[in-house]
Amino acid sequence: MLDKSNIKTLKPLPRHVAIIMDGNGRWARRRFMPRIMGHRQGAKTVKEIVTATRELNIPYLTLYAFSKENWSRPAEEVNALMDLLYEYLQQELDELLGKRIRLRAIGEIEALPPKVYDMLLETMEKTAKNYEMQLILALSYGGRSEIIEAAKRFARKCMEGHLSPDDLDEGSFRSFMYAGDVPDPDLIIRTSGEKRLSNFLLFQAAYSELYITSTLWPDFDKQEFLKALNDYRRRERRFGMTSEQILLRCTSSES
Ligand code: FPP
């Protein structure tokens, strides 16, 4: 029997945190405000959590900012969200450069309004050489369509004679996805209590730890973020193995 007493109980911080930012509408409704005020407050939370992620030296943060399904919301809300995104990119460029944060996007970004798309490309270009942290915005993103698009890209390579079906494995498939070089999220946080993935990072979430809080996104702050991170650090990630195997791995890597 392995002695667990000398194993550190607090694990390292996650390398990649992904967040489903939910609850903006409810936050606004509770205050008898239009939904967009909830999104506006949510954008302030985005700034706080990006800053905290950078301070904690967590190298990857992915935010589910706009899903493919969100296009079916009322046009007024979609337009307001696009304006907010544009504003965020415009206001945050200096901050991203100063903190050496690279901005990336996953999703069908060509579907964004030209003004937002251009600003997004410009921000991605200007921050491309930043290496301290990557902020990845999921925009017009859907997990199923990411997988389908990757399959199409792979099939095209096969038809062109560059690859064959036997070349495909989990590693090579990733290279056809939006950001195949980014490690899978260790921790996925969802605010506002809903217990589902909502088409977010379906392929990459296979072994992610899930943390669900009833706090609405506009109320989520650095304290709440630290609570989620500490919860994660107390968990045992087994990746399909047994506790004993994980302990053996830990003790052999420590000796
Ligand atoms: C879900 O809440 C949230 C969204 C669809 C949009 C998220 C956008 C932001 C946080 C602000 C803009 C983003 C950036 C990166 C500047 P909901 O509207 O579905 O809330 P509800 O479930 O309470 O109605």
Coordinates of C-alpha atoms and ligand atoms in Angstrom, one line a residue:
M1 CA 0.0 0.0 0.0
L2 CA 1.4 3.4 -1.0
D3 CA 1.9 6.0 1.8
K4 CA 0.0 9.1 0.6
S5 CA 1.1 11.2 3.6
N6 CA 4.2 12.7 1.9
I7 CA 2.4 13.6 -1.3
K8 CA 1.7 17.3 -1.7
T9 CA -2.1 17.7 -1.7
L10 CA -2.1 21.0 -3.6
K11 CA -1.4 20.4 -7.3
P12 CA 0.1 23.1 -9.7
L13 CA -2.1 25.7 -11.2
P14 CA -3.8 24.8 -14.6
R15 CA -1.8 25.7 -17.7
H16 CA -5.0 26.4 -19.6
V17 CA -8.3 27.7 -18.2
A18 CA -11.3 28.0 -20.4
I19 CA -14.4 29.8 -19.3
I20 CA -18.1 29.7 -20.4
M21 CA -19.1 33.2 -19.4
D22 CA -22.8 32.8 -18.6
G23 CA -25.4 34.9 -16.8
N24 CA -25.0 38.4 -18.2
G25 CA -28.7 38.5 -19.2
R26 CA -29.9 37.4 -15.7
W27 CA -27.6 39.9 -14.0
A28 CA -29.2 42.7 -16.0
R29 CA -32.8 41.3 -15.5
R30 CA -32.4 41.3 -11.8
R31 CA -31.6 45.0 -11.9
F32 CA -34.4 45.8 -14.4
M33 CA -31.8 46.7 -17.0
P34 CA -31.6 45.9 -20.7
R35 CA -29.6 42.7 -21.4
I36 CA -26.7 44.6 -23.0
M37 CA -25.9 46.2 -19.6
G38 CA -25.2 42.7 -18.4
H39 CA -22.8 42.1 -21.3
R40 CA -21.2 45.5 -20.6
Q41 CA -20.6 44.5 -17.0
G42 CA -19.4 41.1 -18.3
A43 CA -16.8 42.9 -20.4
K44 CA -15.4 44.5 -17.2
T45 CA -15.2 41.0 -15.7
V46 CA -13.2 39.9 -18.8
K47 CA -10.6 42.6 -18.1
E48 CA -10.3 41.6 -14.4
I49 CA -9.9 37.9 -15.2
V50 CA -7.4 38.4 -18.0
T51 CA -5.3 40.5 -15.6
A52 CA -5.6 37.9 -12.9
T53 CA -4.6 35.1 -15.3
R54 CA -1.5 37.1 -16.4
E55 CA -0.6 37.8 -12.7
L56 CA -0.8 34.1 -11.9
N57 CA 1.4 33.2 -14.9
I58 CA -1.3 30.9 -16.3
P59 CA -0.2 30.7 -20.0
Y60 CA -3.6 30.1 -21.7
L61 CA -7.0 31.5 -21.2
T62 CA -9.9 30.8 -23.5
L63 CA -13.1 32.7 -23.3
Y64 CA -16.4 31.7 -24.9
A65 CA -17.4 35.1 -26.0
F66 CA -19.9 34.3 -28.8
S67 CA -21.2 31.0 -30.0
K68 CA -22.4 30.1 -33.5
E69 CA -25.8 29.7 -31.9
N70 CA -25.7 33.2 -30.5
W71 CA -26.2 34.6 -34.0
S72 CA -29.9 33.7 -33.6
R73 CA -30.4 36.1 -30.7
P74 CA -32.3 39.3 -31.5
A75 CA -30.4 41.5 -33.9
E76 CA -30.2 44.3 -31.4
E77 CA -28.4 42.1 -28.9
V78 CA -26.1 40.7 -31.5
N79 CA -25.2 44.2 -32.8
A80 CA -24.6 45.4 -29.2
L81 CA -22.3 42.4 -28.5
M82 CA -20.3 43.1 -31.7
D83 CA -20.0 46.8 -30.7
L84 CA -18.8 45.7 -27.3
L85 CA -16.2 43.3 -28.8
Y86 CA -14.9 46.1 -31.1
E87 CA -14.7 48.4 -28.1
Y88 CA -12.8 45.8 -26.1
L89 CA -10.3 45.2 -28.8
Q90 CA -9.8 48.9 -29.4
Q91 CA -9.4 49.7 -25.7
E92 CA -7.3 46.7 -24.7
L93 CA -4.6 46.7 -27.4
D94 CA -2.1 48.7 -25.3
E95 CA -2.8 46.6 -22.2
L96 CA -2.2 43.4 -24.2
L97 CA 1.0 44.7 -25.6
G98 CA 2.2 46.0 -22.2
K99 CA 1.5 42.7 -20.5
R100 CA 2.9 40.7 -23.5
I101 CA -0.4 38.9 -24.1
R102 CA -1.0 37.3 -27.5
L103 CA -4.6 37.5 -28.7
R104 CA -5.9 34.7 -30.8
A105 CA -9.4 33.7 -31.9
I106 CA -11.1 30.4 -32.6
G107 CA -14.3 30.1 -34.6
E108 CA -15.8 31.2 -37.9
I109 CA -14.4 34.7 -37.5
E110 CA -15.1 35.5 -41.2
A111 CA -18.7 35.7 -40.2
L112 CA -18.0 38.7 -37.9
P113 CA -19.0 42.2 -39.1
P114 CA -16.1 43.5 -41.3
K115 CA -15.2 46.3 -38.8
V116 CA -14.9 43.7 -35.9
Y117 CA -13.1 41.2 -38.1
D118 CA -10.5 43.8 -39.3
M119 CA -9.9 45.0 -35.7
L120 CA -9.5 41.4 -34.6
L121 CA -7.0 40.6 -37.3
E122 CA -5.1 43.8 -36.5
T123 CA -5.0 43.0 -32.8
M124 CA -3.9 39.4 -33.5
E125 CA -1.1 40.6 -35.8
K126 CA 0.1 43.3 -33.4
T127 CA 0.2 40.9 -30.5
A128 CA 1.5 37.8 -32.4
K129 CA 5.0 37.9 -31.0
N130 CA 3.8 38.1 -27.4
Y131 CA 4.7 35.0 -25.5
E132 CA 3.9 35.4 -21.8
M133 CA 0.2 34.5 -22.2
Q134 CA -2.3 33.7 -24.9
L135 CA -5.8 35.0 -24.6
I136 CA -8.0 33.0 -27.0
L137 CA -11.5 34.4 -27.8
A138 CA -14.0 31.9 -29.0
L139 CA -16.0 33.9 -31.5
S140 CA -18.8 32.5 -33.7
Y141 CA -17.5 29.3 -32.3
G142 CA -19.1 25.8 -32.2
G143 CA -17.3 22.7 -31.1
R144 CA -19.1 20.3 -33.5
S145 CA -18.5 22.5 -36.5
E146 CA -14.8 22.8 -35.4
I147 CA -14.5 19.0 -35.6
I148 CA -16.4 18.8 -38.9
E149 CA -14.3 21.6 -40.5
A150 CA -11.1 19.8 -39.3
A151 CA -12.4 16.5 -40.9
K152 CA -13.0 18.4 -44.2
R153 CA -9.5 19.9 -44.2
F154 CA -8.0 16.5 -43.5
A155 CA -10.2 14.9 -46.3
R156 CA -9.0 17.5 -48.8
K157 CA -5.4 16.7 -48.0
C158 CA -6.1 13.1 -48.6
M159 CA -7.8 13.9 -51.9
E160 CA -4.9 16.0 -53.0
G161 CA -2.6 13.0 -52.3
H162 CA -0.7 14.6 -49.4
L163 CA -2.0 12.4 -46.7
S164 CA -3.8 9.0 -46.3
P165 CA -6.5 8.0 -43.7
D166 CA -3.8 6.0 -41.8
D167 CA -2.0 9.2 -41.1
L168 CA -4.8 10.3 -38.8
D169 CA -4.4 10.1 -35.1
E170 CA -5.4 12.4 -32.2
G171 CA -2.2 14.4 -32.5
S172 CA -2.4 14.9 -36.3
F173 CA -6.1 15.7 -36.2
R174 CA -5.5 18.6 -33.8
S175 CA -3.4 20.3 -36.5
F176 CA -6.5 20.7 -38.6
M177 CA -8.4 22.4 -35.7
Y178 CA -8.5 26.2 -35.0
A179 CA -5.6 26.3 -32.5
G180 CA -4.1 22.8 -32.6
D181 CA -0.9 23.9 -30.8
V182 CA -2.8 25.0 -27.7
P183 CA -2.9 22.4 -24.9
D184 CA -6.3 21.1 -23.9
P185 CA -7.9 23.1 -21.2
D186 CA -7.1 21.7 -17.7
L187 CA -10.0 23.5 -16.2
I188 CA -13.3 24.6 -17.7
I189 CA -15.2 27.1 -15.5
R190 CA -18.9 27.8 -16.2
T191 CA -20.7 30.6 -14.4
S192 CA -24.4 31.0 -13.5
G193 CA -25.0 27.4 -12.5
E194 CA -25.9 25.7 -15.8
K195 CA -24.3 22.2 -16.0
R196 CA -23.5 21.7 -19.7
L197 CA -20.7 22.4 -22.2
S198 CA -22.9 24.2 -24.7
N199 CA -20.9 23.1 -27.7
F200 CA -17.6 24.4 -26.2
L201 CA -14.3 22.8 -27.0
L202 CA -15.9 19.3 -27.4
F203 CA -12.8 17.6 -28.7
Q204 CA -10.4 19.3 -26.3
A205 CA -12.6 18.9 -23.1
A206 CA -12.2 15.1 -23.0
Y207 CA -10.2 15.2 -19.7
S208 CA -10.8 18.8 -18.5
E209 CA -11.9 19.3 -14.9
L210 CA -15.2 21.1 -14.7
Y211 CA -16.0 23.8 -12.2
I212 CA -19.5 25.2 -12.0
T213 CA -20.4 28.2 -9.9
S214 CA -23.8 29.8 -9.5
T215 CA -22.2 33.2 -9.6
L216 CA -23.3 35.2 -12.7
W217 CA -20.4 36.2 -15.0
P218 CA -20.7 40.0 -14.2
D219 CA -20.3 39.1 -10.5
F220 CA -17.4 36.7 -11.1
D221 CA -14.2 38.4 -9.8
K222 CA -10.6 37.6 -8.9
Q223 CA -11.6 36.0 -5.6
E224 CA -14.1 33.7 -7.3
F225 CA -11.4 32.8 -9.8
L226 CA -8.9 31.9 -7.1
K227 CA -11.6 29.8 -5.5
A228 CA -12.1 27.9 -8.7
L229 CA -8.3 27.5 -9.1
N230 CA -7.9 26.2 -5.6
D231 CA -10.7 23.7 -6.1
Y232 CA -8.9 22.5 -9.2
R233 CA -5.6 22.2 -7.3
R234 CA -7.2 19.8 -4.8
R235 CA -8.4 17.4 -7.4
E236 CA -6.8 14.2 -8.6
R237 CA -6.7 13.9 -12.4
R238 CA -6.5 10.3 -13.3
F239 CA -6.9 10.4 -17.2
G240 CA -8.5 7.0 -17.0
M241 CA -5.8 5.5 -14.7
T242 CA -6.1 4.4 -11.1
S243 CA -5.3 6.5 -8.0
E244 CA -2.4 4.1 -7.3
Q245 CA -0.9 4.5 -10.8
I246 CA -1.1 8.3 -10.4
L247 CA 0.6 8.2 -7.0
L248 CA 3.4 6.0 -8.4
R249 CA 3.9 8.5 -11.3
C250 CA 4.1 11.4 -8.7
T251 CA 6.5 9.6 -6.4
S252 CA 8.8 8.5 -9.3
S253 CA 8.9 12.0 -10.8
E254 CA 9.8 13.4 -7.4
S255 CA 12.6 11.0 -6.6
Ligands
FPP1 C1 -23.8 34.5 -22.0 O1 -24.7 35.2 -21.1 C2 -22.9 35.5 -22.5 C3 -22.7 35.8 -23.8 C4 -23.5 35.2 -24.9 C5 -21.8 36.9 -24.2 C6 -20.5 37.0 -23.5 C7 -19.9 38.3 -23.7 C8 -19.3 39.0 -22.8 C9 -18.9 38.5 -21.5 C10 -18.9 40.4 -23.0 C11 -18.1 40.7 -24.3 C12 -16.9 39.9 -24.5 C13 -15.6 40.3 -24.6 C14 -14.5 39.4 -24.8 C15 -15.3 41.7 -24.5 P1 -26.3 35.2 -21.4 O2 -26.6 36.5 -22.2 O3 -26.7 33.9 -22.1 O4 -26.9 35.2 -20.0 P2 -28.3 34.6 -19.5 O5 -28.2 33.1 -19.7 O6 -28.4 35.1 -18.1 O7 -29.3 35.2 -20.4

